[in-house]
Tab-separated table of C-alpha atoms in Angstrom:
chain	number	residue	atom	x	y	z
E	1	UNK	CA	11.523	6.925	-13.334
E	2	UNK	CA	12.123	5.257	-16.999
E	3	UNK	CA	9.917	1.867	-17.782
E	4	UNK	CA	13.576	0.274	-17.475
E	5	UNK	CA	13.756	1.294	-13.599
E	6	UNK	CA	10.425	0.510	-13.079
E	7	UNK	CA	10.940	-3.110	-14.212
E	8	UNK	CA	14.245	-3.694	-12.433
E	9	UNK	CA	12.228	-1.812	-9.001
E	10	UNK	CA	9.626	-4.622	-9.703
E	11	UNK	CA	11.601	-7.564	-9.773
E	12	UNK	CA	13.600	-6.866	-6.503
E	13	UNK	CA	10.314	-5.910	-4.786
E	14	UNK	CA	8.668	-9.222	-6.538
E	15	UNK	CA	11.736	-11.136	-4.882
E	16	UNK	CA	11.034	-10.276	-1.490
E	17	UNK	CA	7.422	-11.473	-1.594
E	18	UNK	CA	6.160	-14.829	-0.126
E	19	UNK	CA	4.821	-17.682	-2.759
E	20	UNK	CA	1.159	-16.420	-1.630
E	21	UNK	CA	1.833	-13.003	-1.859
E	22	UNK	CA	3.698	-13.626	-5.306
E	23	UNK	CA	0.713	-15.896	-6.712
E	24	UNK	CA	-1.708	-12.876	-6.000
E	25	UNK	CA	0.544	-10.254	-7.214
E	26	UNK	CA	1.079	-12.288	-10.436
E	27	UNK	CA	-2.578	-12.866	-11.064
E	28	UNK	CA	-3.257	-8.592	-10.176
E	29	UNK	CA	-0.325	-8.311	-12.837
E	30	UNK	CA	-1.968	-10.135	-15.273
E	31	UNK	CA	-5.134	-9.014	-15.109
E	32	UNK	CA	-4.078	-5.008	-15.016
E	33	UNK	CA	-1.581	-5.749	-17.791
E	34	UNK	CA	-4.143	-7.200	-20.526
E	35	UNK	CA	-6.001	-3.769	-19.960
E	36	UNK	CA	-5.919	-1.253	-22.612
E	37	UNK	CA	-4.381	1.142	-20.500
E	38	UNK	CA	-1.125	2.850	-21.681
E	39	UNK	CA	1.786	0.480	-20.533
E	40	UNK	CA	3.574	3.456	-18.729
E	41	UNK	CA	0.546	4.081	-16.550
E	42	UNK	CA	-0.224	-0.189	-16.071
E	43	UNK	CA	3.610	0.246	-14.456
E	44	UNK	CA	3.369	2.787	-12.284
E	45	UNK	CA	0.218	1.015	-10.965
E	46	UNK	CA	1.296	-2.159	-10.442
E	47	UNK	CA	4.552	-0.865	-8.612
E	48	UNK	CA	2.307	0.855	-6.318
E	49	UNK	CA	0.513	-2.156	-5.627
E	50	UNK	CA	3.800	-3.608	-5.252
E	51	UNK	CA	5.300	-1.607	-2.722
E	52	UNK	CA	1.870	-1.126	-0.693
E	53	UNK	CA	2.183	-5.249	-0.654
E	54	UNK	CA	5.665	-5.428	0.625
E	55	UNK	CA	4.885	-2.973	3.343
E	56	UNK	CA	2.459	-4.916	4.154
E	57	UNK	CA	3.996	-8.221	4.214
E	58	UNK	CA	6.837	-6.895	6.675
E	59	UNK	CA	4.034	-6.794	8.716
E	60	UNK	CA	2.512	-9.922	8.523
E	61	UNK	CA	0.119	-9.281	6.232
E	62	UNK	CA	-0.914	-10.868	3.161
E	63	UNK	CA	-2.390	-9.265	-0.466
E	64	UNK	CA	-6.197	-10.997	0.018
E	65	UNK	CA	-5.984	-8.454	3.980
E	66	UNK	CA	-4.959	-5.602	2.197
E	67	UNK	CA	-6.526	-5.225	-1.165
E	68	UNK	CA	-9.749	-7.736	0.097
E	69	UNK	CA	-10.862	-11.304	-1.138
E	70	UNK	CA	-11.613	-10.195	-4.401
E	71	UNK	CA	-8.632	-9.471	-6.105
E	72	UNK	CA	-10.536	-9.047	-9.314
E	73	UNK	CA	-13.154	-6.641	-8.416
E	74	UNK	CA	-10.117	-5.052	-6.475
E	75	UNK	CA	-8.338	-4.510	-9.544
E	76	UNK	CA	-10.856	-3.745	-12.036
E	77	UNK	CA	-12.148	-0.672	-9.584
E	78	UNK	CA	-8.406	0.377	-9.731
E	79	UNK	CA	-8.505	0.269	-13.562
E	80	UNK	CA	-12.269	2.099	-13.802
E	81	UNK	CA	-10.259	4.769	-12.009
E	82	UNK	CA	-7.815	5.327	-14.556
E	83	UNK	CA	-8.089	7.390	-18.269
E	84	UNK	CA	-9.182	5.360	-21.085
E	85	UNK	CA	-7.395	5.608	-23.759
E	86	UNK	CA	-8.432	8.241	-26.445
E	87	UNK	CA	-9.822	7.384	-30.101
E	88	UNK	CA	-6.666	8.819	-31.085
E	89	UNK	CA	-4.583	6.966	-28.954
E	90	UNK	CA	-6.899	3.752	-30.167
E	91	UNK	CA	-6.151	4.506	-33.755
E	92	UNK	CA	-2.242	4.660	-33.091
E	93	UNK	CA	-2.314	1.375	-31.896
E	94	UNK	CA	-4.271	-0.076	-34.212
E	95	UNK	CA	-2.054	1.420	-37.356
E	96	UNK	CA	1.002	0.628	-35.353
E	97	UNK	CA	-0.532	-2.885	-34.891
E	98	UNK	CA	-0.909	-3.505	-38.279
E	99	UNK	CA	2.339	-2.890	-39.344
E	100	UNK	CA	3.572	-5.296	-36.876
E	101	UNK	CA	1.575	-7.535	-38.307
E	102	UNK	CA	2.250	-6.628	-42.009
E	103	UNK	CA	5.916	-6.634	-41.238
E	104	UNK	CA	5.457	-10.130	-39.620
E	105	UNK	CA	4.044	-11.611	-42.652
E	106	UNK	CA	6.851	-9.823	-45.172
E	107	UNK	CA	9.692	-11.037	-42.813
E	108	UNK	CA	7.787	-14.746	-42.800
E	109	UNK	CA	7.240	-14.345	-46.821
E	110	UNK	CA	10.927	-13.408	-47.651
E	111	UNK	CA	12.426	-16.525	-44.954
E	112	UNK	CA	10.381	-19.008	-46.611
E	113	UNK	CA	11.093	-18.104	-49.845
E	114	UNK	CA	14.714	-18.614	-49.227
E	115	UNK	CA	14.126	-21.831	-47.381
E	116	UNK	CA	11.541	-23.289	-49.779
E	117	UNK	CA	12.101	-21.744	-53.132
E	118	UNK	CA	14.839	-24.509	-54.536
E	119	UNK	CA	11.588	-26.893	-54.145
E	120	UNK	CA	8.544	-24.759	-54.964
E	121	UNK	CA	9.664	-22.648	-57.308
E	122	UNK	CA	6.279	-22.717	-58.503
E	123	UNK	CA	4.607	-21.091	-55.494
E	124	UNK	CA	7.045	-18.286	-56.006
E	125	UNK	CA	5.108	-15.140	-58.308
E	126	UNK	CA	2.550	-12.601	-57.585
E	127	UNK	CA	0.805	-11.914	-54.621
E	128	UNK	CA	-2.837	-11.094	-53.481
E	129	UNK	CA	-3.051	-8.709	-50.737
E	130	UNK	CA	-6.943	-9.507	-50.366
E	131	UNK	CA	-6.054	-12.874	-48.050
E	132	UNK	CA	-3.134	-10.461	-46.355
E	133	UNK	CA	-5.894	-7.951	-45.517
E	134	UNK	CA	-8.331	-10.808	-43.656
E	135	UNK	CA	-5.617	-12.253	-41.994
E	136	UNK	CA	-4.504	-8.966	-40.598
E	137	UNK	CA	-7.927	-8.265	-39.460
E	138	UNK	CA	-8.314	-11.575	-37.729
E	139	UNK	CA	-4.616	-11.289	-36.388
E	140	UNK	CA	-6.157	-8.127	-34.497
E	141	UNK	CA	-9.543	-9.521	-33.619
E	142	UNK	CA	-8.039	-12.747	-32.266
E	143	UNK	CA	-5.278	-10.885	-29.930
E	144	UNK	CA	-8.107	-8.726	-29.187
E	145	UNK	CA	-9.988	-11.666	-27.439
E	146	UNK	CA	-7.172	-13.793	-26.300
E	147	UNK	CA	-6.239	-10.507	-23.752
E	148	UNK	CA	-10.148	-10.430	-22.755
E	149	UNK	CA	-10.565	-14.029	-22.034
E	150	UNK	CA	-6.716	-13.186	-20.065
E	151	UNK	CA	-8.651	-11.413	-18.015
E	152	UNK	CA	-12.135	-13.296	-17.561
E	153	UNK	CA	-9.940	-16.823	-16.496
E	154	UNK	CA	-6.573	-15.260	-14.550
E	155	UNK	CA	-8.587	-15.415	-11.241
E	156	UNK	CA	-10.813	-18.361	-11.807
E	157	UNK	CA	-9.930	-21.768	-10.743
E	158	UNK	CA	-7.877	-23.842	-12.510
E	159	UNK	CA	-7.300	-20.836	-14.967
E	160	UNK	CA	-3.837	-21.283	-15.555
E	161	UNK	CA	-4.117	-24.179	-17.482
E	162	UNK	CA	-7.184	-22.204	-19.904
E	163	UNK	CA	-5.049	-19.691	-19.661
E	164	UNK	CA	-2.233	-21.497	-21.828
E	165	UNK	CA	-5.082	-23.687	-23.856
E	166	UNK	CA	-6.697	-20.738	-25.239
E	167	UNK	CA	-4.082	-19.317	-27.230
E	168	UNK	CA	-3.137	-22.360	-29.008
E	169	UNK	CA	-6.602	-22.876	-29.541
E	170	UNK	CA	-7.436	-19.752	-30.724
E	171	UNK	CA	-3.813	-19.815	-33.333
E	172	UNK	CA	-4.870	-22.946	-34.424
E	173	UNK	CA	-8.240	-21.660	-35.494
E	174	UNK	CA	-6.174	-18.445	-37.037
E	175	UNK	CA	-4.318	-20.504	-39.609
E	176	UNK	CA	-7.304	-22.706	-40.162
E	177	UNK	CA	-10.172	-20.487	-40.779
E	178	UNK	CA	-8.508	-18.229	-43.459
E	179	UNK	CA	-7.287	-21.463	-45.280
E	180	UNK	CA	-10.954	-22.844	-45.448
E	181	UNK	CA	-12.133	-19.382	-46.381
E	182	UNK	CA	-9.509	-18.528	-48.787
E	183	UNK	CA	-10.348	-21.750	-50.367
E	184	UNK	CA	-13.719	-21.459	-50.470
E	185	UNK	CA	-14.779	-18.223	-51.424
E	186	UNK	CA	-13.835	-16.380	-54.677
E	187	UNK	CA	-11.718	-13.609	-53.329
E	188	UNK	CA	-11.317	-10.266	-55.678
E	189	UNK	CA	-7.457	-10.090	-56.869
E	190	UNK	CA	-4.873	-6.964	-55.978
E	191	UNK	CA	-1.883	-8.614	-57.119
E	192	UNK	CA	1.322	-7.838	-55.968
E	193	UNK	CA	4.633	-8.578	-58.903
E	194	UNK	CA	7.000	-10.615	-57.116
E	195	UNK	CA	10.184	-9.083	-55.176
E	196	UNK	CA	13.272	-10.110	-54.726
E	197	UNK	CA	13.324	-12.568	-50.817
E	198	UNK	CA	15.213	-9.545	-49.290
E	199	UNK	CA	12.890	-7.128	-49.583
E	200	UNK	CA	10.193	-8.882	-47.813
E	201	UNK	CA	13.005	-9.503	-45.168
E	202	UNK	CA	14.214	-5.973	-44.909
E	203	UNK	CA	10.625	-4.566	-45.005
E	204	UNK	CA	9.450	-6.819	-42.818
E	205	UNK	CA	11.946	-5.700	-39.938
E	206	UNK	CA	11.312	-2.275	-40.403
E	207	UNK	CA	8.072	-2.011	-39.988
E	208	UNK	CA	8.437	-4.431	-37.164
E	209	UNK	CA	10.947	-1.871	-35.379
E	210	UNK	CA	8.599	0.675	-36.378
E	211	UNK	CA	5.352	-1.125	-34.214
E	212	UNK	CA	7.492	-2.098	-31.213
E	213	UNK	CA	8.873	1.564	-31.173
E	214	UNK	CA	6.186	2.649	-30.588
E	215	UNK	CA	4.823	0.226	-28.343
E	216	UNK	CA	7.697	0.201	-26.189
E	217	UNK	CA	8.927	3.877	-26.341
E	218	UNK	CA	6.351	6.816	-27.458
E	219	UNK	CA	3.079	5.242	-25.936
E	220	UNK	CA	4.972	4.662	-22.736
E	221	UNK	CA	5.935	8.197	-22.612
């Protein structure tokens, strides 16, 4: 079955579920999908859970009966069960991962020098890729985290709501951090000569297709 008819299995079966059975299931979902197991394998799993739920629900059952109180031991026994992924497999995501994030930054660089270059012409020159290479690195370590503490607050109480205040914490100490650092601290210089807005654009997308290609299509294969 392709990830496509996995998804649309998943949202009829998800339909059919009661708001209990649905708040479990959702929390299971969240917690198996911030794993770093490969997303075709995190699919299969949780549409097994799936169906074993709605079976069960037919007949009268709910999720904490059939997969026990502790939905988070539950799952994480179902995840110790699985492959983990491969220092190969690790290294793919992490190249693929950075040119996401690379091409995020180009595509960000080249919009805002069309939107902003009429009135900051002077900001517009040579680039360092020193500061590029930090934030990358932090990009990584901070998603990194945010999926971990995913995990360590989806089943706690009142997690929800951490669950949304961490990220904007944890972006709003992304942009600040490297500012303060950047500002502070002498950095070495690999300049870049300045390119014309649409290359930043046009790489930018690229290498953005490039990461979610193979997110989405050869490490789901």
């Amino acid at each position: 079955m392709k990830s496509k008819d996995l998804r649309i299995r998943m949202k009829e079966l998800q339909d059919d579920l009661s708001a209990e059975n649905r708040e479990a299931y959702m929390n299971m979902s969240l917690y198996i999908s911030s794993s770093s197991r490969s997303e075709r394998e995190k699919q299969e799993l949780l549409l097994e859970l799936l169906e074993h739920l709605v079976i069960a629900q037919n007949k009268g059952k709910t999720a904490y009966e059939i997969f026990g109180s502790d939905l988070e031991a539950y799952c994480r026994d179902l995840l110790s069960n699985m492959e983990k992924p491969g220092m190969k497999l690790k290294a793919m995501d992490f190249f693929f991962f950075g040119l996401g994030a690379v091409g995020f930054f180009a595509l960000t660089e080249g919009i805002m020098n069309y939107l902003f270059a009429p009135f900051f012409s002077e900001l517009i020159g040579e680039r360092n890729l020193v500061p590029l290479v930090f934030l990358f690195l932090m990009t990584y370590a901070m998603t990194a985290i945010i999926f971990s503490l995913f995990k360590h607050y989806v089943f706690k109480k009142n997690g929800k709501v951490k669950m949304i205040l961490i990220p904007v914490i944890i972006s709003f100490a992304l942009i600040s951090i490297p500012v303060y650092i950047f500002a502070a601290i002498d950095l070495p210089q690999i300049a870049v000569p300045p390119l014309p807005n649409y290359t930043y654009i046009l790489a930018g997308a690229v290498l953005i297709a490039f990461s979610f290609t193979w997110i989405f299509k050869f490490r789901n294969a």
